[in-house]
mmCIF file of C-alpha atoms in Angstrom:
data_model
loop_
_atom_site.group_PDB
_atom_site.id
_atom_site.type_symbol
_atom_site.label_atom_id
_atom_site.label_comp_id
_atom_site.label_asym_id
_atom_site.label_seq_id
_atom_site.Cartn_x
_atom_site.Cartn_y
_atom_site.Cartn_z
ATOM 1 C CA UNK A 23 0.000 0.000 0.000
ATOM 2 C CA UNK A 24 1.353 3.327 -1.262
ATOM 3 C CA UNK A 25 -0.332 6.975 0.006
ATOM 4 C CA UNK A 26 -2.387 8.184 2.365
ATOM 5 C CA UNK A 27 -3.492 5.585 5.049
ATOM 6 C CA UNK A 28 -6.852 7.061 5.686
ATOM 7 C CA UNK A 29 -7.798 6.969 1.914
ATOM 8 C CA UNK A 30 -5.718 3.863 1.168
ATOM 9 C CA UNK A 31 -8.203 2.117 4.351
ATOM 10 C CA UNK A 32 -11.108 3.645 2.279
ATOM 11 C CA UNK A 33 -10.630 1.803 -1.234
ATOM 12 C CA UNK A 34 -9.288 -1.060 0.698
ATOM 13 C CA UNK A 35 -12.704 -1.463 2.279
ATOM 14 C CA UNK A 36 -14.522 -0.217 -1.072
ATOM 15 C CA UNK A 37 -12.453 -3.068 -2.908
ATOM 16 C CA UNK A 38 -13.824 -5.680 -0.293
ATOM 17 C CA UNK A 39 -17.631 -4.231 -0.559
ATOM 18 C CA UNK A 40 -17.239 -4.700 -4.043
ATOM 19 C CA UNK A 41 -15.977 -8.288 -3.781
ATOM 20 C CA UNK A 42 -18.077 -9.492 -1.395
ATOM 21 C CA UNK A 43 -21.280 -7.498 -3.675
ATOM 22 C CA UNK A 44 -19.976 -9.030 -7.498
ATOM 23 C CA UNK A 45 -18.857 -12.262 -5.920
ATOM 24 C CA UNK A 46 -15.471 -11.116 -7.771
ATOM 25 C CA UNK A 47 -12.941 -13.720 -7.005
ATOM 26 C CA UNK A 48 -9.873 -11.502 -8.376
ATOM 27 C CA UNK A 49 -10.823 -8.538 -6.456
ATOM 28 C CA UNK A 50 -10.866 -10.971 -3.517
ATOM 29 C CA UNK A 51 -7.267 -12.046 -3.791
ATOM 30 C CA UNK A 52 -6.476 -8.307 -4.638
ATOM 31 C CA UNK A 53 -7.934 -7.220 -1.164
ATOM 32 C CA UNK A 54 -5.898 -10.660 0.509
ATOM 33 C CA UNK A 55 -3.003 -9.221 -0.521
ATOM 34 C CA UNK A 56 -3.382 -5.642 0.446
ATOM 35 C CA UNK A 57 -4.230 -7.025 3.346
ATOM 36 C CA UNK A 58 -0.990 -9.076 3.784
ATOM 37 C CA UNK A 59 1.262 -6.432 2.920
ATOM 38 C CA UNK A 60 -0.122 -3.790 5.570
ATOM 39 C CA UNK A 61 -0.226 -5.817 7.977
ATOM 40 C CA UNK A 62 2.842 -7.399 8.025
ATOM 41 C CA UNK A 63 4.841 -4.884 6.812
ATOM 42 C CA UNK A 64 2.823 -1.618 6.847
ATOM 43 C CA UNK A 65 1.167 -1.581 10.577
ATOM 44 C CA UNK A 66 2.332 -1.321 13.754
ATOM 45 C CA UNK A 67 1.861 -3.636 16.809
ATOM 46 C CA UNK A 68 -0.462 -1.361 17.686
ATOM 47 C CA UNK A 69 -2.463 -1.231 14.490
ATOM 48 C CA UNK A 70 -1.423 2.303 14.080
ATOM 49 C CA UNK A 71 -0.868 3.052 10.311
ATOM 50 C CA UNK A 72 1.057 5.704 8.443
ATOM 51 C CA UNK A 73 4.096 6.479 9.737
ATOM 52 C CA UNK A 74 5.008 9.625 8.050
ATOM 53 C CA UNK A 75 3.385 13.200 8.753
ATOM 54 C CA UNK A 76 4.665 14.293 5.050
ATOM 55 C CA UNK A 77 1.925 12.750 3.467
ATOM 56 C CA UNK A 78 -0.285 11.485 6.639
ATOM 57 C CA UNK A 79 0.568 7.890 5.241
ATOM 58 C CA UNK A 80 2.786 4.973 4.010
ATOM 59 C CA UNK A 81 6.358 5.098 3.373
ATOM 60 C CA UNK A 82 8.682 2.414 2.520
ATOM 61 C CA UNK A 83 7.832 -1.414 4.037
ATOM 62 C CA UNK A 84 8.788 -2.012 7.694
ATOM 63 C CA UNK A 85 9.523 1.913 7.990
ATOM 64 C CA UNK A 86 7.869 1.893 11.579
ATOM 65 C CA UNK A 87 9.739 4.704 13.513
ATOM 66 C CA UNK A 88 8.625 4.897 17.619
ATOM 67 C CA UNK A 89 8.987 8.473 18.104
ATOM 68 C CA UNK A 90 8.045 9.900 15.004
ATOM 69 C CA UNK A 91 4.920 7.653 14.264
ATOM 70 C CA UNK A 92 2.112 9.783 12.703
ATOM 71 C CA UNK A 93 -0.702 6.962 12.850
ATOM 72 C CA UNK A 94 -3.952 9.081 13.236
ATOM 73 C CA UNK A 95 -6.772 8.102 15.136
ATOM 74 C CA UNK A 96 -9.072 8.273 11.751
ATOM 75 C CA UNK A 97 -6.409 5.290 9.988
ATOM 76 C CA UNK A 98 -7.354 3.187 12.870
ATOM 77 C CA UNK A 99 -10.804 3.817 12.255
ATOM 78 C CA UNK A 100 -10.628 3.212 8.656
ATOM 79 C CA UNK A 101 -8.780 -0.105 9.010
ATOM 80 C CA UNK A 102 -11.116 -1.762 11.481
ATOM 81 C CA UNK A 103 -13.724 -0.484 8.563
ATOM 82 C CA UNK A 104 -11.654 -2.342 6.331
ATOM 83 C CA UNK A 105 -11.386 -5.392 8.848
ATOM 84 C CA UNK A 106 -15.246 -5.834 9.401
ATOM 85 C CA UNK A 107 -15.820 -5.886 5.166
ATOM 86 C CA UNK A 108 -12.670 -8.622 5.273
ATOM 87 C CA UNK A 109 -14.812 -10.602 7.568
ATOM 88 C CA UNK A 110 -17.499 -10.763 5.066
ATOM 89 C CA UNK A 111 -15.327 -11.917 2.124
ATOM 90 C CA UNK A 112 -13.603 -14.640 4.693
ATOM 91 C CA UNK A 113 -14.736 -15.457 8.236
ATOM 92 C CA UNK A 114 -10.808 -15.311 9.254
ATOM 93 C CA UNK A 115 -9.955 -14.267 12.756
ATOM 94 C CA UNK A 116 -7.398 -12.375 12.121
ATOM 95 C CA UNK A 117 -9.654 -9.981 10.099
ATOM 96 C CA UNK A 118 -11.175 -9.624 13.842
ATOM 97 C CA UNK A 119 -8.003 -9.467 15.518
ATOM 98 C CA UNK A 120 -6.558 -6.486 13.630
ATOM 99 C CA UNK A 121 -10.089 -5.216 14.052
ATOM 100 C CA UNK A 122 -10.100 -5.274 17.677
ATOM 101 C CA UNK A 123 -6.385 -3.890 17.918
ATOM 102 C CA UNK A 124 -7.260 -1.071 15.609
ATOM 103 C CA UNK A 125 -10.784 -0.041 18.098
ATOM 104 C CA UNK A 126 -8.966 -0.340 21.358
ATOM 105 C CA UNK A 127 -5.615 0.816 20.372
ATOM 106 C CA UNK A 128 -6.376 3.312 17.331
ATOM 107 C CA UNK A 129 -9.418 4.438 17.838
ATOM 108 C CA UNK A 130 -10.160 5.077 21.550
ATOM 109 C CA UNK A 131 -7.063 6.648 22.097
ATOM 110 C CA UNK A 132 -7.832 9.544 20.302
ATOM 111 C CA UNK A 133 -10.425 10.433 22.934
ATOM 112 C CA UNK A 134 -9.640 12.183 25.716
ATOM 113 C CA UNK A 135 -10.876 11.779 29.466
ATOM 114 C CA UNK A 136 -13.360 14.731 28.784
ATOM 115 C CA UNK A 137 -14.628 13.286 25.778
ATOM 116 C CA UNK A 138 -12.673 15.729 23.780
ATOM 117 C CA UNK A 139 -10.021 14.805 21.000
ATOM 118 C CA UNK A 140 -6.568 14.727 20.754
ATOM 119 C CA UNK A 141 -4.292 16.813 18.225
ATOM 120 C CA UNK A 142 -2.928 14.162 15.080
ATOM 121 C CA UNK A 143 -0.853 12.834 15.725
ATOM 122 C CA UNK A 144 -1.179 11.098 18.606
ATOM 123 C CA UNK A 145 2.179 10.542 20.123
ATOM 124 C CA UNK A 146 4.141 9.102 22.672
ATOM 125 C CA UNK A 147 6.640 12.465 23.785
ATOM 126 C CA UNK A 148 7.617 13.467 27.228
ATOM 127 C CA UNK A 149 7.695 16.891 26.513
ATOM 128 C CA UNK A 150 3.926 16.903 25.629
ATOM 129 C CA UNK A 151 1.659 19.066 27.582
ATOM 130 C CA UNK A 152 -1.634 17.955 29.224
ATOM 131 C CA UNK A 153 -4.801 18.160 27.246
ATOM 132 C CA UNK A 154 -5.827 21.478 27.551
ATOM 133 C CA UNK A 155 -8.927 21.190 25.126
ATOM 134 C CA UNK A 156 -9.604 20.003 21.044
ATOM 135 C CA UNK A 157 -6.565 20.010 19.116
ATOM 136 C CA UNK A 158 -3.778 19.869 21.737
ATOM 137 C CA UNK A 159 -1.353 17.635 22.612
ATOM 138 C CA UNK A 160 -2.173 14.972 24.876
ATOM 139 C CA UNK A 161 0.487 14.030 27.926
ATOM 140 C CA UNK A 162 2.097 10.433 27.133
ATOM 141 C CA UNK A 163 1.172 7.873 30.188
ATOM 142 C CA UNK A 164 3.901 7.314 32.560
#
């Protein structure tokens, strides 16, 4: 997967709606192996996705920096979309898996206490500040 990972989830999980909808067994394998290549060499343990801020997206395989990670909140939402229409095509449970990773890691995270969200990216810096409303950093757990 090349691009942004927010619009790359999208047409991942438009690809799978339309395989699952034509019964289109190339589109299938095409979606299996999108699938294969983010997530072993595109996501990170986490289920974060999109390591670089310069284009909110994908770089080069295994390029999965700690401190620099951009992985949005809205990726993670987009790839346990993508995850749920995978479980149509295939009742795999690693379609749920990477699902499940993507909610409790991905997409909860970019809530705050309040309710409120936190600035993309979310990251993991000691020099953040506390939350101090929308669009601010959030203070890494310690």
């Amino acid at each position: 997967m090349v691009g942004h990972a927010v619009r790359g989830m999208y047409m991942a999980s438009a690809m799978a709606d339309l395989a699952f909808e034509l019964g289109d067994d190339d589109l299938k394998r095409a979606c299996e192996a999108l699938w294969r290549d983010v997530t072993t060499a595109q996501m990170y343990v986490t289920a974060g996705l999109g390591p670089s801020e310069s284009n909110e997206g994908f770089t080069e395989p295994y390029d999965l920096p700690n401190e620099t990670a951009y992985a949005e909140t809205c990726a993670s939402v987009a790839l346990a979309f993508w995850a749920h229409r995978m479980l149509h095509l295939d009742l795999d449970g690693a379609y749920a898996d990477v699902m499940e990773l993507a909610l409790y890691n991905g997409a909860l995270s970019g809530l705050s206490r309040e309710g409120r969200t936190t600035s993309t990216p979310t990251r993991s810096r000691a020099a953040a500040s506390t939350s101090a409303g929308p669009g601010t950093p959030a203070r890494a757990a310690r």
